[in-house]
Coordinates of C-alpha atoms in Angstrom, one line a residue:
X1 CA -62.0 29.3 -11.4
X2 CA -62.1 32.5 -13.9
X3 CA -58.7 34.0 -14.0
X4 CA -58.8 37.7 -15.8
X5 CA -56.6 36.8 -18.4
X6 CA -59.4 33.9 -19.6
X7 CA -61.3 36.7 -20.5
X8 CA -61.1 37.4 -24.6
X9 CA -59.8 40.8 -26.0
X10 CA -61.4 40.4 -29.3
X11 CA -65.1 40.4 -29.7
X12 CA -67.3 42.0 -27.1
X13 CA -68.2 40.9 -23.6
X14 CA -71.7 40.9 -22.9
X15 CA -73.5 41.5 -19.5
X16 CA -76.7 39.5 -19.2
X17 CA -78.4 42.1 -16.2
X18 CA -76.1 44.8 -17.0
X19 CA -78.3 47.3 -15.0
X20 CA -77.5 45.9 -11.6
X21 CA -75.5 47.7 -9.3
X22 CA -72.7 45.3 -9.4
X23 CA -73.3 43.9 -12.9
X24 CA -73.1 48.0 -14.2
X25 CA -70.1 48.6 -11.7
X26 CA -68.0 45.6 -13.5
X27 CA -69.3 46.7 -17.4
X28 CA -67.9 49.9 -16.5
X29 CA -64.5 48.3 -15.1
X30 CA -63.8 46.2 -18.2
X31 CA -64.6 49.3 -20.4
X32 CA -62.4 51.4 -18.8
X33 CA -59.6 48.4 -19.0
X34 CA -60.1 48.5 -23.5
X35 CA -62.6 46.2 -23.7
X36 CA -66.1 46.3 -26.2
X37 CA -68.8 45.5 -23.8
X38 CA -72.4 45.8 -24.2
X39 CA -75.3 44.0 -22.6
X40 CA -79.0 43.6 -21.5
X41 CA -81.4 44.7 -19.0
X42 CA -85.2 44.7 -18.7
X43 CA -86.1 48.3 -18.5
X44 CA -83.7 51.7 -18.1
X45 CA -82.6 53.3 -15.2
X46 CA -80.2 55.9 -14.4
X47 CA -77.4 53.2 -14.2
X48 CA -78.0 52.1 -17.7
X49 CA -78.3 55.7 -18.6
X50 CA -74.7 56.4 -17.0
X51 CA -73.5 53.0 -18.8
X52 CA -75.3 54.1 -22.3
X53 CA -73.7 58.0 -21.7
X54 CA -70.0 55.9 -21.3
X55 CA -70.6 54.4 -24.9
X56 CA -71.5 51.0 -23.3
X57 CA -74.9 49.6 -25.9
X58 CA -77.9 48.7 -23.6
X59 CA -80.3 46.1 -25.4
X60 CA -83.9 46.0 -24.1
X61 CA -85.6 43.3 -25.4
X62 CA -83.8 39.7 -26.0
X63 CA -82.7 39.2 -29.7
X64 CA -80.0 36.6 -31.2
X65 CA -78.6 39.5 -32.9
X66 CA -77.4 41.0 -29.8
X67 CA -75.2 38.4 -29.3
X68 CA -73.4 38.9 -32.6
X69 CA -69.6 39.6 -32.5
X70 CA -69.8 38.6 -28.7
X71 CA -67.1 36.4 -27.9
X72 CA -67.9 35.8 -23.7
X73 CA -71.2 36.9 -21.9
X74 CA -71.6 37.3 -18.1
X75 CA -74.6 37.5 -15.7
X76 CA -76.5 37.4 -12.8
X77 CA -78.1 35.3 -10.4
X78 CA -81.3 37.5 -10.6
X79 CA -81.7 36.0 -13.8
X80 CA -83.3 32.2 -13.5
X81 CA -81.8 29.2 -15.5
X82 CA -84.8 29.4 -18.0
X83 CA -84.6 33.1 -18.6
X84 CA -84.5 33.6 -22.4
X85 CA -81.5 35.8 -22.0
X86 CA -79.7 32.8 -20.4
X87 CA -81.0 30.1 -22.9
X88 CA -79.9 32.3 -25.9
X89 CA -76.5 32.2 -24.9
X90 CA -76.3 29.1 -24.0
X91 CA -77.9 28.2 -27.2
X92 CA -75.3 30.3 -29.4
X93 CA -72.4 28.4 -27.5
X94 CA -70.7 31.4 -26.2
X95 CA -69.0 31.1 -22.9
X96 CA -70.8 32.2 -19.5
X97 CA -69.8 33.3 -16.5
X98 CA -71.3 34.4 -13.3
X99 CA -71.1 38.0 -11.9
X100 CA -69.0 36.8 -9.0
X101 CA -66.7 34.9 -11.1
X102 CA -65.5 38.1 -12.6
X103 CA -65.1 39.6 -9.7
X104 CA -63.3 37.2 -8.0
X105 CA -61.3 37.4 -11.2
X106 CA -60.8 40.9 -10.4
X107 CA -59.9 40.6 -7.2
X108 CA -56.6 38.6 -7.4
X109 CA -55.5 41.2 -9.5
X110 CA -54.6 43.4 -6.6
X111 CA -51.9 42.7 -3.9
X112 CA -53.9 44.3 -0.8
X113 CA -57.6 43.2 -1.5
X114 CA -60.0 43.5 1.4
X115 CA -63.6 42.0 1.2
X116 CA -66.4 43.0 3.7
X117 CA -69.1 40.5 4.2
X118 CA -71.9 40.2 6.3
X119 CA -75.6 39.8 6.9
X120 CA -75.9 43.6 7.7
X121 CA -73.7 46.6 7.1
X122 CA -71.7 46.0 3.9
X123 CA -72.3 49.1 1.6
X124 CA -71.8 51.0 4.8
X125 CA -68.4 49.7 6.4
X126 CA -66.9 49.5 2.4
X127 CA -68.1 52.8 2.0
X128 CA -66.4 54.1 5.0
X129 CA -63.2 52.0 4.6
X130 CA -63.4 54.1 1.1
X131 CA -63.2 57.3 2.5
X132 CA -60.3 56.7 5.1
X133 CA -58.0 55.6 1.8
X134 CA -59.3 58.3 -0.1
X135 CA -58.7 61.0 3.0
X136 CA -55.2 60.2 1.8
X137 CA -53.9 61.5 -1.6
X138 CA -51.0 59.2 -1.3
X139 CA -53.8 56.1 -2.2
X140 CA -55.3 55.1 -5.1
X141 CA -57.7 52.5 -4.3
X142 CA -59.9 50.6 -6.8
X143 CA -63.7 50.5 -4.7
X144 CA -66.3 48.1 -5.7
X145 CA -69.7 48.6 -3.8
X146 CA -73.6 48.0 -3.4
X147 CA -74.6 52.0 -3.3
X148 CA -73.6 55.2 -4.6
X149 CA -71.1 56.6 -2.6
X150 CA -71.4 60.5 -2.5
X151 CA -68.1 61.5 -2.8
X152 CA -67.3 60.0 -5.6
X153 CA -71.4 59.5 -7.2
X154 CA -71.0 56.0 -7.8
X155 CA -70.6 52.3 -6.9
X156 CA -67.2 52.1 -8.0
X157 CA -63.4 53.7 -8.5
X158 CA -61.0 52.1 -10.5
X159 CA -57.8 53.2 -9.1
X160 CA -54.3 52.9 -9.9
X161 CA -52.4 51.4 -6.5
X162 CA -52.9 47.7 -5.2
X163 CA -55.8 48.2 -3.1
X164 CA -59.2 47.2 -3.7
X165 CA -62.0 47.3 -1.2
X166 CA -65.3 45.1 -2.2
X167 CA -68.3 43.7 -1.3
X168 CA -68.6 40.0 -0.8
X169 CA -72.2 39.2 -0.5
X170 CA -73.3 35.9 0.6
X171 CA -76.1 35.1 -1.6
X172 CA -75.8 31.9 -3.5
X173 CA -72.3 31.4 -1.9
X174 CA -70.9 34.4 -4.4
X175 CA -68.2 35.3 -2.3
X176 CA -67.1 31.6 -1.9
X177 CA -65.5 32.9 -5.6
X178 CA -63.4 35.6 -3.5
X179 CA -59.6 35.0 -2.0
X180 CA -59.1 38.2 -0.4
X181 CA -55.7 39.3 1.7
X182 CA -58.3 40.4 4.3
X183 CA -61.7 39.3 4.5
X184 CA -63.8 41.4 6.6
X185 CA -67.1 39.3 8.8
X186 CA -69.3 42.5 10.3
X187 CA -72.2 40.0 11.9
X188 CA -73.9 36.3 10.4
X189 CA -77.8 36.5 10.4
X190 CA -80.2 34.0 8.9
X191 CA -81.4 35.6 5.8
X192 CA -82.2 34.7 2.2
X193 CA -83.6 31.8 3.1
X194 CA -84.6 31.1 -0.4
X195 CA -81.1 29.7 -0.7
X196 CA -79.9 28.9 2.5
X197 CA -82.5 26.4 4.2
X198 CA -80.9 27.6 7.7
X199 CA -78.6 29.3 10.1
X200 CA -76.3 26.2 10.5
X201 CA -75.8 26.1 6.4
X202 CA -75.5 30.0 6.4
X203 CA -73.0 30.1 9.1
X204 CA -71.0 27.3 7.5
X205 CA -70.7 29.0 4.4
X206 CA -69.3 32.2 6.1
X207 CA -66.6 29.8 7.2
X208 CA -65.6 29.1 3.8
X209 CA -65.6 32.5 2.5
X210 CA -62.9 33.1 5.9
X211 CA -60.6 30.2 5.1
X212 CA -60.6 31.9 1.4
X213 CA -58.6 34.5 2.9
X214 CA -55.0 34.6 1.8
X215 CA -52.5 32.3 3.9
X216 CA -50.5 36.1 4.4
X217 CA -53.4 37.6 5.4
X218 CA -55.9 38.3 8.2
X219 CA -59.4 37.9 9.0
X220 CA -61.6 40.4 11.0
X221 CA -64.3 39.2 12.7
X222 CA -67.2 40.9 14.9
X223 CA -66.8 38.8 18.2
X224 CA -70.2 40.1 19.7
X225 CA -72.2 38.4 16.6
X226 CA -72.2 34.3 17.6
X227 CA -73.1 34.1 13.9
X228 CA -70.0 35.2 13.1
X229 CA -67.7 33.7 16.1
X230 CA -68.9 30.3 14.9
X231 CA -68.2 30.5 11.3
X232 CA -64.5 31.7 12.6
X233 CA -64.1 29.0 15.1
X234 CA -62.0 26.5 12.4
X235 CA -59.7 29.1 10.7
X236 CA -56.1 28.5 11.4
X237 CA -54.9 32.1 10.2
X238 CA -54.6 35.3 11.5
X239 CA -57.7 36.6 13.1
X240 CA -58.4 40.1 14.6
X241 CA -61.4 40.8 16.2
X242 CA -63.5 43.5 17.1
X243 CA -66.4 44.7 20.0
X244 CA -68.5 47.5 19.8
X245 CA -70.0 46.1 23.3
X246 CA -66.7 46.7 25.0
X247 CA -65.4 42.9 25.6
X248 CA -62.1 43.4 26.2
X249 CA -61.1 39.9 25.0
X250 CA -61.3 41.5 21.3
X251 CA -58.3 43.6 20.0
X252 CA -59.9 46.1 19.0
X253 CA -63.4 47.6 20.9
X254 CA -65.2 50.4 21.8
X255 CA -65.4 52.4 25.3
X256 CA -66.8 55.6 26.7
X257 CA -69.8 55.6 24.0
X258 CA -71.4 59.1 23.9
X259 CA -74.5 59.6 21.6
X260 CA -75.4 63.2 20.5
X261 CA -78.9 63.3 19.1
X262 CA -78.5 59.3 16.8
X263 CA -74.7 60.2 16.3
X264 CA -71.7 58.2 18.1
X265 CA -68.0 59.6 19.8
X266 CA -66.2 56.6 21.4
X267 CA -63.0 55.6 22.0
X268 CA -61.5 52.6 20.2
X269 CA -58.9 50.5 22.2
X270 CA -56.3 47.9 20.7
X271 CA -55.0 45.1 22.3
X272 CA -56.4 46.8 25.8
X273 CA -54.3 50.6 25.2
X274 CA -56.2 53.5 24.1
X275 CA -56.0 53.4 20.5
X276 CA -57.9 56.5 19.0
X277 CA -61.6 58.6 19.5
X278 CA -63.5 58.7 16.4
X279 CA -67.0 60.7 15.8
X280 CA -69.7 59.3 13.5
X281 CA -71.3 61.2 11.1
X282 CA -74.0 58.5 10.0
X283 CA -76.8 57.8 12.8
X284 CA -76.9 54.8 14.8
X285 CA -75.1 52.8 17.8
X286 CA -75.0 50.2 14.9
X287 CA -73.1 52.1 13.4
X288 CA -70.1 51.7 16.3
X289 CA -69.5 48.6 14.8
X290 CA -68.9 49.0 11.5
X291 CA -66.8 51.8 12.4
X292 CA -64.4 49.4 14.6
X293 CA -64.3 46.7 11.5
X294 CA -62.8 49.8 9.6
X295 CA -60.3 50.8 11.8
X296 CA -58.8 47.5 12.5
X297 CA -58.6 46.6 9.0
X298 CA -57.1 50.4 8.5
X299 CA -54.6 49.8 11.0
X300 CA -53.8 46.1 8.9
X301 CA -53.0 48.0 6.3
X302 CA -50.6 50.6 7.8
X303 CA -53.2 53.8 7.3
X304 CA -52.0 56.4 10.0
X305 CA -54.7 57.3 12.7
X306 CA -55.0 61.2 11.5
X307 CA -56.4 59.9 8.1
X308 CA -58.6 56.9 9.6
X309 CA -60.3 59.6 12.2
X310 CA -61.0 62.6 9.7
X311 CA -62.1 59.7 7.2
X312 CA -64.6 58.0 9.1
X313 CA -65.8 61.5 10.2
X314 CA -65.9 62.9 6.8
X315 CA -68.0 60.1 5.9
X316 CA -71.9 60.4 5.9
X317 CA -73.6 57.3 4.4
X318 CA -74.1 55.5 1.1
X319 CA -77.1 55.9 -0.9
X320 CA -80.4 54.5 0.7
X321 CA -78.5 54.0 3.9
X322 CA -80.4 56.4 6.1
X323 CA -80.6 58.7 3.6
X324 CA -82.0 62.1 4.2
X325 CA -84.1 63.0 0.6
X326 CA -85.7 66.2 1.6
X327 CA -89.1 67.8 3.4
X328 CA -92.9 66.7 3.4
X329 CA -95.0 68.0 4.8
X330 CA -92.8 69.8 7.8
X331 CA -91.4 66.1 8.1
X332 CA -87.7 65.4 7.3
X333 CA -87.5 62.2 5.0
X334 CA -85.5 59.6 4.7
X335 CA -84.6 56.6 2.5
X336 CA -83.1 53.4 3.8
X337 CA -82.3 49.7 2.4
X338 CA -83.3 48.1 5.6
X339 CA -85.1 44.7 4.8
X340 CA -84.3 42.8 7.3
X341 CA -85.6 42.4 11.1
X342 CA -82.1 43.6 12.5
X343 CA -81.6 46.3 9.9
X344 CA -85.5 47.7 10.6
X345 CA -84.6 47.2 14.5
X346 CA -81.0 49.2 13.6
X347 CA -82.6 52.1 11.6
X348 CA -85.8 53.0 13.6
X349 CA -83.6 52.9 16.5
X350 CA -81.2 55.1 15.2
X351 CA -84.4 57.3 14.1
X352 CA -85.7 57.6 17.9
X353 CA -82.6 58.7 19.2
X354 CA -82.7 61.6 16.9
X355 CA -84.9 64.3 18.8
X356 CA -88.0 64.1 16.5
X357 CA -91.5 64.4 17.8
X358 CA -92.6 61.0 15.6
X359 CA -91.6 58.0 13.9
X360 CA -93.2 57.4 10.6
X361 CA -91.7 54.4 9.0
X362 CA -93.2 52.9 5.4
X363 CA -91.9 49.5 5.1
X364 CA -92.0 47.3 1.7
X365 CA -91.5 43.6 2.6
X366 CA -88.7 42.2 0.1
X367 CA -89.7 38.8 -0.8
X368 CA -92.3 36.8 -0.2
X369 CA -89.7 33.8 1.2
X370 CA -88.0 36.5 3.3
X371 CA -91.3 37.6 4.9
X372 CA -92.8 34.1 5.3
X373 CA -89.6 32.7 7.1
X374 CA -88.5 35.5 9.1
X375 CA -92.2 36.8 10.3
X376 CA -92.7 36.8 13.6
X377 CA -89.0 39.1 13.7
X378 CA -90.5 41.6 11.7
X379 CA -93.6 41.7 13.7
X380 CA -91.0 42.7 16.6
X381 CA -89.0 45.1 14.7
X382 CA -91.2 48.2 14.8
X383 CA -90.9 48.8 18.6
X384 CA -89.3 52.4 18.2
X385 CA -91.6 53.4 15.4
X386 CA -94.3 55.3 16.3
X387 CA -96.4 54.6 12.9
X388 CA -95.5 51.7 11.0
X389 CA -97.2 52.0 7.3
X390 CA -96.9 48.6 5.3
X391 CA -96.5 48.4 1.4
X392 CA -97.7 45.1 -0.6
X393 CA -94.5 43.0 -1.1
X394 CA -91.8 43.4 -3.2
X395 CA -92.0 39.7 -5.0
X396 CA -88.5 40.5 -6.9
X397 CA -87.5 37.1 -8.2
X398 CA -90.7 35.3 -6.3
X399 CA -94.3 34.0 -6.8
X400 CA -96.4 33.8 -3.6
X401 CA -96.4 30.5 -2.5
X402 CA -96.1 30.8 1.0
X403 CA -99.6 32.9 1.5
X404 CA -98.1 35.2 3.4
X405 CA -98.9 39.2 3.1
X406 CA -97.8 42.7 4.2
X407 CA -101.6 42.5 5.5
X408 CA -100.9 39.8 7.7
X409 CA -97.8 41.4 8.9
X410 CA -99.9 44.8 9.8
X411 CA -102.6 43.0 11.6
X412 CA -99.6 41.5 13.9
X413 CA -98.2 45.3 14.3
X414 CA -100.3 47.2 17.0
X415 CA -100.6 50.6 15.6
X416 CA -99.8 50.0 11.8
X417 CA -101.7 50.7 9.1
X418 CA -101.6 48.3 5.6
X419 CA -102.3 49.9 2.2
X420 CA -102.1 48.2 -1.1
X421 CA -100.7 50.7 -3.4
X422 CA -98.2 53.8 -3.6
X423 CA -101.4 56.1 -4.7
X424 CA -102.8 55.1 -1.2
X425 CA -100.1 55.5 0.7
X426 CA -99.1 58.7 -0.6
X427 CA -102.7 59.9 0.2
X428 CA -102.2 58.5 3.9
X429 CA -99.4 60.6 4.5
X430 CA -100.9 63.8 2.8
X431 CA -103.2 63.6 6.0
X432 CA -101.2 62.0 8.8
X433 CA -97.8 63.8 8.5
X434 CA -97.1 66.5 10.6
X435 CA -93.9 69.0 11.1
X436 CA -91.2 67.4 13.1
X437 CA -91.9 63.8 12.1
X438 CA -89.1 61.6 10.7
X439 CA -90.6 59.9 8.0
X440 CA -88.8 56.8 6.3
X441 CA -89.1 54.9 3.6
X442 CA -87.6 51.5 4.3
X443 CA -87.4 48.5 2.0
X444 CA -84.9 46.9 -1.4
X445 CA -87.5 47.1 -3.6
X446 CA -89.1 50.2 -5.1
X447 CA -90.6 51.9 -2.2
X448 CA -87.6 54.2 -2.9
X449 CA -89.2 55.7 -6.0
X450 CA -92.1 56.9 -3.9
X451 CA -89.4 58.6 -0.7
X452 CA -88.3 60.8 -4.2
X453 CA -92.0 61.2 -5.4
X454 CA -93.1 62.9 -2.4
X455 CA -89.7 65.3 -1.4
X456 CA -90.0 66.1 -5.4
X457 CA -93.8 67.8 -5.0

């Protein structure tokens, strides 16, 4: 286990992927705490841009001369085994570390850490928690997540105060390297089945990452996902739970649910009292949820009601969460991450309830494992759209060895259209949007690129 202090002063520490979200957030940390870091990525981006801008050296191409003067390097699990980057410093001796090792690292720096996990809904509900703590000037937190928030135009704030609010993603076990004072469980759905072979070994590992959670502490669990029920059903410490479905055996859940045009008012109840009515200002009865995990963890830590409600109301989204980019074509556009069946089935319902005449959705399967494994639940997820367009997939870290193709996928989807390249697409919608649409771009990959292309004309 990486403690912080293991980490060497002298020399530089060197990011192997420094132009990830969390890889750029954690450079970024270090630097700000004294130390020389610098690192490599494959191409630029406006993160390494920001990181370059902040006096952090990006490297581009893999040379042993990068590595001189570097005394401990760090990367991540999007980089294979065999990559060169990996090899090199393997080869030069210097010590290596994964991502979530330094984070867990990190983490036990801070007396009142909280960790949100889940399948679903993780840049969101830390994103949220984020704004109730920084609705009141009397905290400083330290924030840690997997999109830009708005108010502060980044993944991260280092703060001053003992608080620190993070992601703790599940892939590859990574947040089996967290110990958090409160872990956070928002829902447990198969996914990234290129490392978990099935729900049983996913589901077991979300147990772990809850009996990480300090002895002092508490875990907070959604009690409508069975997912996560089942990976809480061995934990001997203090667990809270929460319903956005009303059951009343939770302590904390939602009643009297009002949507105005996608956007939730309910009340929350604790222990079975009236507890507090909150209003949403990001779209979706999905969104109910995430909203209850933040104000039971807010109430854990003492935050008074006033600043939870005007936080989570202040609060519009993360980057590429539902994100509105601009017009086309008369149409209002959107971006959003959405990659998975239950996040395509979240978002497009959240997009029907919105008053629009249409719903034009251009999905980019991410991986080809992911598609392949999970297909006939994305062939159900398009039910609210009214125009499904699907993108070639986004390999990422894959070759295709299942056989399986966005083609395939559109020829499952009555309605839906399949088009092989962004020129195509784009061409598409030049004739098929109309004012009053909701067009949106859903997808990890780089189908993001082309939501900015066409608001940009």
């Amino acid at each position: 286990m990486l403690n912080f202090n293991d980490i060497p002063t002298v020399g530089s520490i060197y990011f192997a992927g420094i132009g990830g979200i969390s890889m750029s957030a954690l450079a970024m940390l270090l630097k700000n705490k004294g130390y020389n870091v610098c690192g490599y990525d494959r191409t630029t981006s406006e993160l390494t841009d920001k990181l370059e801008k902040n006096g952090i050296r990006v490297f581009y191409d893999t040379k042993e001369s990068n590595l001189d003067g570097v005394s401990c390097a760090l990367y991540t699990t999007a980089l294979c085994a065999d990559h060169p980057e990996i090899l090199q410093i393997r080869k030069k001796g210097i010590p290596l570390y994964e991502r979530a090792q330094l984070l867990g690292a990190i983490v036990k720096m801070y007396a009142n850490s909280i960790g949100v996990a889940g399948t679903h809904g993780k840049s969101t509900t830390s994103g949220m928690l984020a704004y109730v703590y920084l609705e009141d000037k009397k905290y400083d937190p330290t924030v840690l997540v997997g999109a830009v928030l708005p108010e502060i135009d980044s993944t991260y704030r280092i703060g001053n105060d003992e608080n620190i609010v993070f992601e703790a993603c599940e892939y590859k076990d990574a947040f089996l390297n967290f110990f958090p004072k409160i872990s956070v469980v928002l829902n447990v759905r198969l996914d990234h089945t290129d490392y978990f072979p099935d729900l049983e070994w996913l589901v077991s590992s979300f147990g772990k990452f809850i009996s990480n959670t300090d002895k002092t502490g508490y875990s907070i669990v959604n009690l409508d996902s069975e997912g996560a029920v089942k990976a809480a059903q061995n934990y001997k410490g203090n667990l809270v739970t929460f319903s956005a479905s009303g059951n009343r055996n939770a302590d904390f859940y939602a009643s009297n649910i009002v949507m105005n045009k996608g956007f939730a008012e309910f009340d929350a109840y604790k222990n079975g009292s009236y507890h507090m009515t909150v209003s949403l200002s990001v779209p979706g009865v999905h969104n109910i949820s995430n909203a209850l995990a933040v104000i039971a963890c807010s109430d854990l830590c003492g935050i008074s009601k006033k600043t939870v409600i005007a936080g989570i109301k202040r609060f519009k989204g993360v980057s590429r969460r539902f994100e509105y980019k601009g017009k086309f074509r008369g149409a209002d556009v959107f971006d959003d991450y959405a990659h998975h069946p239950d996040e395509i089935k979240a978002s497009l319902t959240a997009a029907k309830g919105m008053g629009y005449n249409r719903t034009v959705c251009v999905f980019q399967p991410h991986t080809f494992s992911r598609l392949h494994d999970l297909f006939d639940d994305f062939a159900s997820s398009f039910t609210d759209c009214d125009l499904p367009v699907f993108a070639d997939v986004y390999s990422a870290r894959e070759n295709n060895i299942y056989g399986t193709t966005s083609k395939q996928l559109a020829e499952k989807v009555s309605g839906s259209v399949y088009l092989d390249s962004f020129s195509e697409i784009e061409e598409y919608l030049e004739k098929n949007i109309h004012p009053g649409d909701l067009l949106i771009f859903m997808g990890a990959g780089n189908i993001t690129e082309l939501a900015k292309k066409i608001t940009e004309k």
